[in-house]
Each structure stands twice: as structure tokens, then as C-alpha cells.
């Protein structure tokens, strides 16, 4: 009798569970799953997976890299934020306080950094200052030493090199100023709407090898055909050569990384006494939730990881340049300079040990003439994007946009200079392959931003875990 009652109670309970929707139904997706469930496994065009990058970055690289970027050599960046926009005149300047950049006073910047832009060592610096003086005279003065005459010609050749992917600021201009990056952090400024959209739209529509007839998913310019338009875009993208597809993914990854920073350092509360900055979960979801972005958000995040791999690979390739005894992170403080070079080399050797580096050998392979033309197109498109940064109406956004574009451009320059790096002399000036202090500071800070984004994704993943 007892067993019969037990069976009936169990049967009634099962019917109730089924009727109330609890029987066998999957629990609803969490917000973390909607943003990240597709951001896992292997990346397109790569042999590396997301999980390996997360572990390597978050636990082995990120803490040491942040320490390096807090040093004087890397925190002071010289930039001209007053260059006019070369493409249109109607720039709406952001009037918000958070859009402003506070430049350094002259006495705040270490003398070793101010004295020259190519500061590697006292000996090298004296030679380069002599070269720069000669260049300002407009000719190679015969009274200069033979070594200096040669250096003038070689550095002029370097400055005009077709390997430079960015149009660099004239840091000798009176309008160029040093900025302390730690006191002007990249975070949400309120710069958005039509002006911000116009910048990214010009970058994507006119500089990513895309025909006008192909519309990006979620673009306001799209006709609203939804999935059909999305399929057309990705069919077009997959049909591109690997170089052009990589170009789009790098720009998309940079865009995603910037959006992660803005969501992670958002102005949550403001009073007369203080401002509270922190993670804005809603902002992050609007940019990356798989449902809210119709599948675009997770793709953007995977492109961020692709960008990480490209910059990581460039840093692994340029190790010999920084290992040279003549190279110093010169600020004038010999003790700190030596300690920071040691930390820099530790980080670079850690990067070199990464087991699943991107293989760039597939880039610009095949017919040499076609490959050279493609490389030049690639370089010119990227160089044009660096000029677009002067059209950004928010000065803090312009600062970090210019720095990160120059950093990525420097990474590309390194990737395509493998033979020049291999042929560098062990000591003395390196004429064939050379990085200025501006390029070095932007290279490491740009990678620092991507590294921070990967770390912040872990934070957002945890914050979204229990949200439905």
C-alpha cells in the first residue's frame, strides 16, 4: 500500500513539474553566456585558442607589463593634438571636462626624455642631436664628421621609409606636447553619437577594402534586411585574401578593445567631491551581447583576440633590437633605466616563449609583384587611418586613438621587417631597422591596452555570470 501511494505521489509530482515548465527545461542563458559562449576555442586564420591567450595574458604577462608601463620612459608620450583634420572642416569639439587632456609642464618630464626623441644612450643621443641639427640646416654639412654625415643620410632614408605604416606627428612642432598617460587614462568620456560614428564609419567604409555595395551588419546605412545582409557581408569577407581579411579584423579588434575600456572605466556616479568610475555591465552588454548585437558582439571580441596575437607576435620578433647593449630606456636615471630594461627583456622573453604564435608567413606570399602591390595598399590604407585620428572631436579619445594606431602600425612595421632585424649589427647605430622612442612608447602602450582588454573580459565574465 505504501509503495502504491509513493508511486502515485511521484506520478503527480512529475505531472506538476511538466505542467509548470520545470521538467527537463534548460535554465535560461546567463548574460555571460550570451556574450562569451561563442568566444572560445580556436580563432579563424590562427592555430591558437582563446583559453590559452587568457591564461598567458592574465596570469603571466599582464601584471609585469602594467608595472613597466608605469615607468617614466613609457608614461610620457609626445603628441600634437592640434593638427587640423585633413578630410573635413565641420568637427564638433567635445566640450565635456572628461574629453580634455592635461599636458605636462616642462619640469614634470625627465630631462633625459626631453632632450631627444631617439634617446637610447648618451653617446647615441649626442650623434643623433648632431644629425637633427644638420637636417634643420637643409643639407649635409661637409664640416660634419664622416660618421655623422652617414647617419644624416641614413636617418633621412629611414624617416621616408616605405615600411612606416603611420603618418607620425611632427614632434618638433611647437604644438606637440608631452602627456602623462597615467594622469590621462583611457576611459568613458561621453563622446558618442553622430560625430563618433562618423569616424568609425569612414575607417570601415573607405579604408577596409570594402566595396560600397557591401554593407556592414548593424550599420545605419544598411537596408535593414537583417540576416541576409549579414550573410552577404561575411561571405564577402571570407572571400578576401588573408591579408585584406586580417586588415578588417585588426580594425574591428581595435574598435572592440576601445569599447571594452570604455565599459570598464565608466563614470558611474559624480558628486561635487568625487567621481566614481567602474564597470558598466549594461554598456558592455549593449556592445557585445550576442542577442542585442544580433551575433556581432562575440565576433568583435574574437577579433580583439586576433589583434592581441598580431601585436604579441610583433613583440616576439623585435627582441633582438632591444637586446642590443647600446639600447637603453633612457630617462637620465641610470639605476631605474637599468632596472626597467631588465624588466622589459623579461617580458619580451616571456612573450617569445608563448607556444602558439601567429604565423605571419602567409602574408604577402605568392607572386612577388602582386605581393608588393598588396603590401603597399595595406600600408597606405593604414596610414590613412592614422590621419583620420586628427578628426576625432574628443581630445582624450584623439590621444589614445593616435597612440594605439601608431602602436599597431609599429607592430606591422616589425612584422614586415624580419630580414632587416636579422641583419642588425650587434652594436652601434642600426640604420636599416630603427624604432624611435615614439614608436617604442606607442608599441608597448598599445599592447598594454589590448592586454588590459583581455584581462577586463575575465572581469566582465564574472560580473555577468549570475545575470539573466
XYZ file of C-alpha atoms in Angstrom:
468
model
C 0.000 0.000 0.000
C 2.801 2.368 0.962
C 4.614 1.696 -2.326
C 1.426 2.364 -4.319
C 0.960 5.722 -2.587
C 4.611 6.537 -3.206
C 4.179 5.769 -6.910
C 1.049 7.951 -7.162
C 2.708 10.864 -5.342
C 5.723 10.562 -7.624
C 3.473 10.492 -10.727
C 1.508 13.555 -9.601
C 4.785 15.355 -8.861
C 6.134 14.590 -12.330
C 2.922 15.825 -13.985
C 3.138 19.043 -11.923
C 6.778 19.600 -12.936
C 5.984 19.114 -16.611
C 2.956 21.348 -16.420
C 4.823 24.123 -14.681
C 7.648 24.052 -17.195
C 10.334 22.632 -14.851
C 10.601 19.173 -16.317
C 13.702 18.873 -18.481
C 13.704 22.560 -19.467
C 17.126 24.165 -19.797
C 17.731 27.093 -17.463
C 17.800 30.427 -19.295
C 21.130 31.633 -20.634
C 23.123 33.926 -18.421
C 24.330 37.265 -19.719
C 27.870 35.878 -19.595
C 26.895 33.014 -21.935
C 25.252 35.404 -24.407
C 28.447 37.499 -24.597
C 31.098 34.801 -24.303
C 29.762 31.380 -25.301
C 30.985 31.888 -28.889
C 34.238 33.492 -27.729
C 36.125 30.258 -27.134
C 38.175 27.663 -28.965
C 40.339 28.341 -31.997
C 40.434 31.691 -33.769
C 39.985 31.994 -37.537
C 43.238 32.099 -39.551
C 45.149 31.052 -36.390
C 46.352 27.918 -34.617
C 45.736 29.491 -31.206
C 42.712 29.263 -28.923
C 41.129 31.894 -26.694
C 41.677 29.955 -23.473
C 45.455 29.767 -23.994
C 45.592 33.537 -24.532
C 43.534 34.195 -21.388
C 45.821 32.103 -19.192
C 49.026 33.504 -20.677
C 47.935 37.136 -20.560
C 46.066 37.305 -17.280
C 48.478 35.359 -15.096
C 51.916 35.536 -16.714
C 52.089 38.806 -18.656
C 49.582 41.413 -17.529
C 50.983 42.258 -14.035
C 54.572 42.777 -15.236
C 53.501 44.707 -18.314
C 51.481 47.142 -16.191
C 54.487 47.719 -13.954
C 56.656 48.536 -16.984
C 54.107 50.978 -18.388
C 54.061 52.903 -15.106
C 57.769 53.743 -15.514
C 58.811 57.218 -16.675
C 60.045 56.035 -20.065
C 56.632 54.684 -21.055
C 54.258 57.051 -19.269
C 55.298 60.233 -21.122
C 54.144 60.430 -24.748
C 54.674 63.413 -27.020
C 51.721 64.193 -29.258
C 50.299 67.007 -31.356
C 46.570 67.201 -30.626
C 46.158 70.441 -32.575
C 46.751 69.130 -36.074
C 43.821 70.024 -38.336
C 41.581 67.323 -39.756
C 42.710 66.716 -43.370
C 39.330 65.391 -44.544
C 36.537 67.690 -43.346
C 36.115 71.013 -41.546
C 32.940 70.613 -39.502
C 34.450 68.949 -36.425
C 32.340 69.284 -33.295
C 34.771 69.616 -30.396
C 33.676 67.797 -27.254
C 33.206 70.369 -24.507
C 32.968 67.899 -21.628
C 35.660 68.013 -18.961
C 36.330 64.300 -19.399
C 37.252 64.882 -23.065
C 40.080 67.243 -22.118
C 43.760 66.306 -21.944
C 46.074 67.843 -19.387
C 49.572 68.230 -20.912
C 52.723 68.120 -18.795
C 54.540 71.166 -17.553
C 58.129 71.300 -18.772
C 59.612 70.488 -15.373
C 57.430 67.375 -14.983
C 59.137 65.427 -17.798
C 62.562 63.858 -17.080
C 65.406 65.699 -18.820
C 66.627 62.511 -20.481
C 63.290 62.113 -22.282
C 63.007 65.754 -23.341
C 66.498 66.049 -24.820
C 65.791 63.926 -27.917
C 63.183 61.627 -29.400
C 65.626 58.798 -30.184
C 67.005 58.503 -26.653
C 68.873 55.202 -26.421
C 72.136 56.198 -24.775
C 74.143 59.321 -24.118
C 76.619 58.505 -26.916
C 73.942 57.682 -29.492
C 71.920 60.699 -28.438
C 74.769 63.135 -28.994
C 75.224 61.771 -32.511
C 71.519 61.996 -33.322
C 71.172 65.536 -31.986
C 74.024 66.485 -34.319
C 72.190 64.753 -37.177
C 68.925 66.560 -36.421
C 70.742 69.892 -36.345
C 72.266 69.144 -39.738
C 68.867 68.192 -41.167
C 67.409 71.503 -39.983
C 70.155 73.262 -41.971
C 68.746 71.555 -45.051
C 71.938 69.830 -46.207
C 74.700 67.525 -45.083
C 77.379 69.978 -43.992
C 80.848 68.882 -45.146
C 82.310 70.072 -41.852
C 80.475 67.293 -40.032
C 82.308 64.092 -39.276
C 82.035 61.281 -41.831
C 80.092 59.183 -39.314
C 77.576 61.986 -38.742
C 77.158 62.639 -42.484
C 76.373 58.967 -42.986
C 73.927 58.996 -40.086
C 72.092 62.042 -41.508
C 71.570 60.323 -44.835
C 70.578 57.007 -43.274
C 68.062 58.517 -40.836
C 66.563 60.668 -43.574
C 66.137 57.498 -45.576
C 64.559 55.831 -42.549
C 62.105 58.679 -41.990
C 60.947 58.409 -45.605
C 60.875 54.613 -45.448
C 58.057 52.783 -47.178
C 57.929 50.492 -44.143
C 56.312 53.161 -41.955
C 52.610 52.412 -41.569
C 51.624 55.663 -39.850
C 51.860 59.339 -40.592
C 53.704 60.370 -37.451
C 53.254 63.656 -35.659
C 55.955 66.271 -36.100
C 57.122 66.140 -32.502
C 59.391 69.152 -33.102
C 56.297 71.283 -33.738
C 55.532 73.963 -31.115
C 52.075 72.393 -30.853
C 53.469 68.989 -29.789
C 53.289 68.456 -26.019
C 54.191 65.701 -23.581
C 51.254 63.968 -21.948
C 51.384 61.799 -18.841
C 49.353 58.763 -19.876
C 48.775 57.706 -16.264
C 47.112 61.046 -15.482
C 45.046 60.993 -18.695
C 43.707 57.421 -18.717
C 41.568 55.990 -21.481
C 38.006 55.766 -20.199
C 34.431 56.786 -20.981
C 34.227 60.489 -21.855
C 30.661 60.871 -23.161
C 31.911 61.373 -26.744
C 29.366 59.456 -28.812
C 26.576 59.850 -31.325
C 26.942 61.051 -34.904
C 30.444 62.516 -34.513
C 31.960 59.333 -33.091
C 30.028 57.174 -35.579
C 31.349 59.277 -38.476
C 34.971 58.498 -37.542
C 34.459 54.743 -37.414
C 32.230 54.777 -40.479
C 34.931 56.455 -42.590
C 37.504 53.961 -41.298
C 35.383 50.918 -42.149
C 33.711 52.147 -45.336
C 36.683 53.811 -47.046
C 39.761 52.056 -45.679
C 38.964 48.361 -45.182
C 38.977 47.286 -48.872
C 35.170 47.067 -48.818
C 33.041 47.897 -51.869
C 30.183 50.352 -51.297
C 27.616 47.729 -52.240
C 28.536 45.537 -49.261
C 27.013 46.811 -46.036
C 28.329 46.045 -42.558
C 25.906 44.314 -40.171
C 24.150 46.765 -37.822
C 25.304 49.730 -39.898
C 22.708 52.544 -40.060
C 23.473 52.631 -43.786
C 22.250 49.056 -44.225
C 18.867 48.447 -45.810
C 17.508 46.510 -42.835
C 17.472 43.077 -44.474
C 18.897 41.522 -41.311
C 20.365 38.041 -41.716
C 20.545 38.327 -45.493
C 22.759 41.386 -45.273
C 24.889 39.794 -42.554
C 25.409 36.666 -44.666
C 26.374 38.802 -47.673
C 28.967 40.695 -45.629
C 30.611 37.591 -44.169
C 30.542 35.757 -47.493
C 32.391 38.733 -48.963
C 34.839 38.822 -46.039
C 35.653 35.115 -46.255
C 36.239 35.506 -49.979
C 39.005 38.064 -49.445
C 42.682 37.223 -49.443
C 44.103 36.583 -45.983
C 45.815 39.997 -45.835
C 42.680 42.058 -46.504
C 40.628 39.879 -44.167
C 43.276 40.392 -41.475
C 43.171 44.163 -42.031
C 39.435 44.272 -41.315
C 39.815 42.034 -38.267
C 42.591 44.222 -36.838
C 40.450 47.360 -37.100
C 37.409 45.554 -35.695
C 39.546 44.178 -32.856
C 40.890 47.636 -32.027
C 37.337 49.037 -32.046
C 36.221 46.237 -29.707
C 39.162 46.807 -27.369
C 38.367 50.513 -27.072
C 34.731 49.679 -26.288
C 35.864 47.264 -23.559
C 37.947 50.054 -21.962
C 35.028 52.495 -22.082
C 32.706 49.933 -20.463
C 35.256 49.008 -17.787
C 36.091 52.596 -16.794
C 32.662 54.180 -16.978
C 31.507 57.204 -14.996
C 29.028 55.550 -12.647
C 28.452 58.423 -10.245
C 29.526 62.050 -9.950
C 29.297 64.356 -6.964
C 30.887 67.674 -6.070
C 33.569 65.810 -4.166
C 34.441 62.879 -6.391
C 33.767 60.790 -9.466
C 33.187 57.060 -9.224
C 34.485 55.020 -12.181
C 33.831 51.334 -12.668
C 32.367 48.517 -14.746
C 29.121 49.353 -16.556
C 27.546 45.987 -17.242
C 24.677 47.413 -19.311
C 27.089 49.311 -21.573
C 29.140 46.152 -22.111
C 26.039 44.111 -22.959
C 24.824 46.698 -25.469
C 28.131 46.412 -27.303
C 28.821 42.671 -27.045
C 25.705 40.662 -26.057
C 25.073 38.079 -28.776
C 21.323 38.715 -28.851
C 21.377 42.502 -28.517
C 24.009 42.793 -31.284
C 22.487 40.066 -33.495
C 25.629 37.950 -33.182
C 28.098 40.763 -33.880
C 29.348 41.218 -30.312
C 31.067 37.820 -29.963
C 32.651 38.240 -33.418
C 34.082 41.586 -32.330
C 35.566 40.012 -29.221
C 37.207 37.259 -31.273
C 38.737 39.957 -33.472
C 40.135 41.543 -30.301
C 41.972 38.272 -29.600
C 43.239 38.235 -33.195
C 44.652 41.740 -32.690
C 46.299 40.536 -29.459
C 48.058 37.731 -31.353
C 49.324 40.082 -34.060
C 50.847 42.547 -31.588
C 52.199 39.700 -29.443
C 53.920 38.221 -32.497
C 55.494 41.576 -33.389
C 56.942 41.904 -29.873
C 58.414 38.413 -30.103
C 60.100 39.274 -33.421
C 61.679 42.538 -32.257
C 63.509 41.064 -29.241
C 66.982 41.344 -30.901
C 66.556 45.118 -31.273
C 66.022 45.589 -27.536
C 68.708 43.053 -26.541
C 71.471 45.149 -28.090
C 73.840 46.546 -25.445
C 73.543 50.062 -26.906
C 69.806 50.207 -26.333
C 68.618 51.893 -23.150
C 65.245 53.018 -21.852
C 66.972 56.342 -21.314
C 65.466 58.846 -18.905
C 68.666 60.037 -17.231
C 68.180 57.915 -14.094
C 70.778 55.179 -14.609
C 69.548 52.882 -11.831
C 65.888 52.971 -12.907
C 66.836 52.770 -16.592
C 68.831 49.573 -15.996
C 66.056 48.022 -13.880
C 63.420 48.832 -16.489
C 65.479 47.411 -19.341
C 65.840 44.192 -17.334
C 62.053 44.103 -16.791
C 61.471 44.849 -20.481
C 63.677 41.923 -21.543
C 61.971 39.611 -19.034
C 58.613 40.494 -20.567
C 59.889 40.056 -24.125
C 61.401 36.639 -23.357
C 58.126 35.616 -21.722
C 56.327 36.693 -24.893
C 58.813 34.783 -27.033
C 58.020 31.622 -25.046
C 54.310 31.786 -25.962
C 53.607 28.400 -27.581
C 51.038 29.352 -30.243
C 52.284 32.461 -32.019
C 50.514 33.744 -35.129
C 52.281 32.706 -38.338
C 52.632 35.814 -40.475
C 54.444 33.952 -43.286
C 51.146 33.571 -45.133
C 51.031 37.356 -45.537
C 52.161 38.783 -48.870
C 53.250 35.391 -50.192
C 52.955 34.206 -53.785
C 53.766 36.316 -56.838
C 56.323 38.917 -55.737
C 54.956 41.773 -57.848
C 51.374 41.245 -56.678
C 52.538 40.764 -53.081
C 54.460 44.048 -53.129
C 51.452 45.916 -54.530
C 49.193 44.375 -51.887
C 51.630 45.290 -49.129
C 51.756 48.879 -50.379
C 47.928 49.069 -50.489
C 47.828 47.644 -46.970
C 50.326 50.253 -45.756
C 48.588 53.198 -47.444
C 45.170 52.242 -46.088
C 46.558 52.001 -42.582
C 48.469 55.257 -42.982
C 45.218 56.946 -43.985
C 43.547 55.699 -40.803
C 46.338 57.319 -38.783
C 45.438 60.651 -40.431
C 41.738 60.194 -39.577
C 42.674 60.313 -35.884
C 43.185 64.089 -36.278
C 39.445 64.364 -36.976
C 38.328 62.972 -33.600
C 36.483 65.719 -31.705
C 37.306 64.439 -28.193
C 40.930 65.240 -27.301
C 41.348 62.332 -24.901
C 39.892 59.958 -27.500
C 42.206 61.515 -30.081
C 45.219 60.992 -27.809
C 44.532 57.311 -27.232
C 43.404 56.768 -30.818
C 46.646 58.221 -32.188
C 48.753 56.232 -29.723
C 47.037 52.897 -30.411
C 47.055 53.347 -34.178
C 50.764 54.247 -34.070
C 51.390 51.228 -31.832
C 49.621 48.866 -34.223
C 51.389 50.493 -37.182
C 54.724 49.899 -35.445
C 53.780 46.255 -34.863
C 53.030 45.839 -38.590
C 56.318 47.528 -39.477
C 58.145 44.998 -37.268
C 56.333 42.000 -38.767
C 57.336 43.025 -42.276
C 60.966 43.846 -41.376
C 62.153 40.379 -40.380
C 65.243 40.369 -42.622
C 66.234 43.885 -41.567
C 66.004 42.894 -37.900
C 68.053 39.755 -38.518
C 70.808 41.805 -40.188
C 71.149 44.422 -37.441
C 74.684 44.966 -36.121
C 75.257 43.766 -32.556
C 76.417 47.225 -31.532
C 76.399 50.757 -32.884
C 73.554 52.525 -34.710
C 71.092 50.317 -36.583
C 70.419 52.171 -39.836
C 68.331 49.638 -41.740
C 65.882 48.898 -38.931
C 65.196 51.586 -36.373
C 62.499 52.427 -33.854
C 62.087 55.933 -32.468
C 61.155 56.497 -28.850
C 57.668 57.490 -30.041
C 57.264 54.147 -31.776
C 58.544 52.218 -28.756
C 56.257 54.025 -26.300
C 53.225 53.614 -28.560
C 54.032 49.944 -29.326
C 54.103 48.877 -25.676
C 51.244 51.102 -24.535
C 49.059 49.908 -27.412
C 49.756 46.302 -26.486
C 49.131 47.238 -22.861
C 45.648 48.407 -23.853
C 44.898 45.114 -25.629
C 46.301 43.145 -22.699
C 44.059 45.164 -20.351
C 41.044 44.392 -22.547
C 41.689 40.645 -22.334
C 42.007 40.937 -18.554
C 38.794 43.004 -18.356
C 36.907 40.344 -20.300
C 37.593 37.963 -17.432
C 36.172 40.574 -15.022
C 33.037 41.072 -17.130
C 32.600 37.317 -17.499
C 32.495 37.005 -13.711
C 30.201 40.027 -13.260
C 27.691 38.704 -15.816
C 27.700 35.111 -14.545
C 24.546 35.400 -12.430
C 22.657 37.906 -14.608
C 19.946 36.650 -16.971
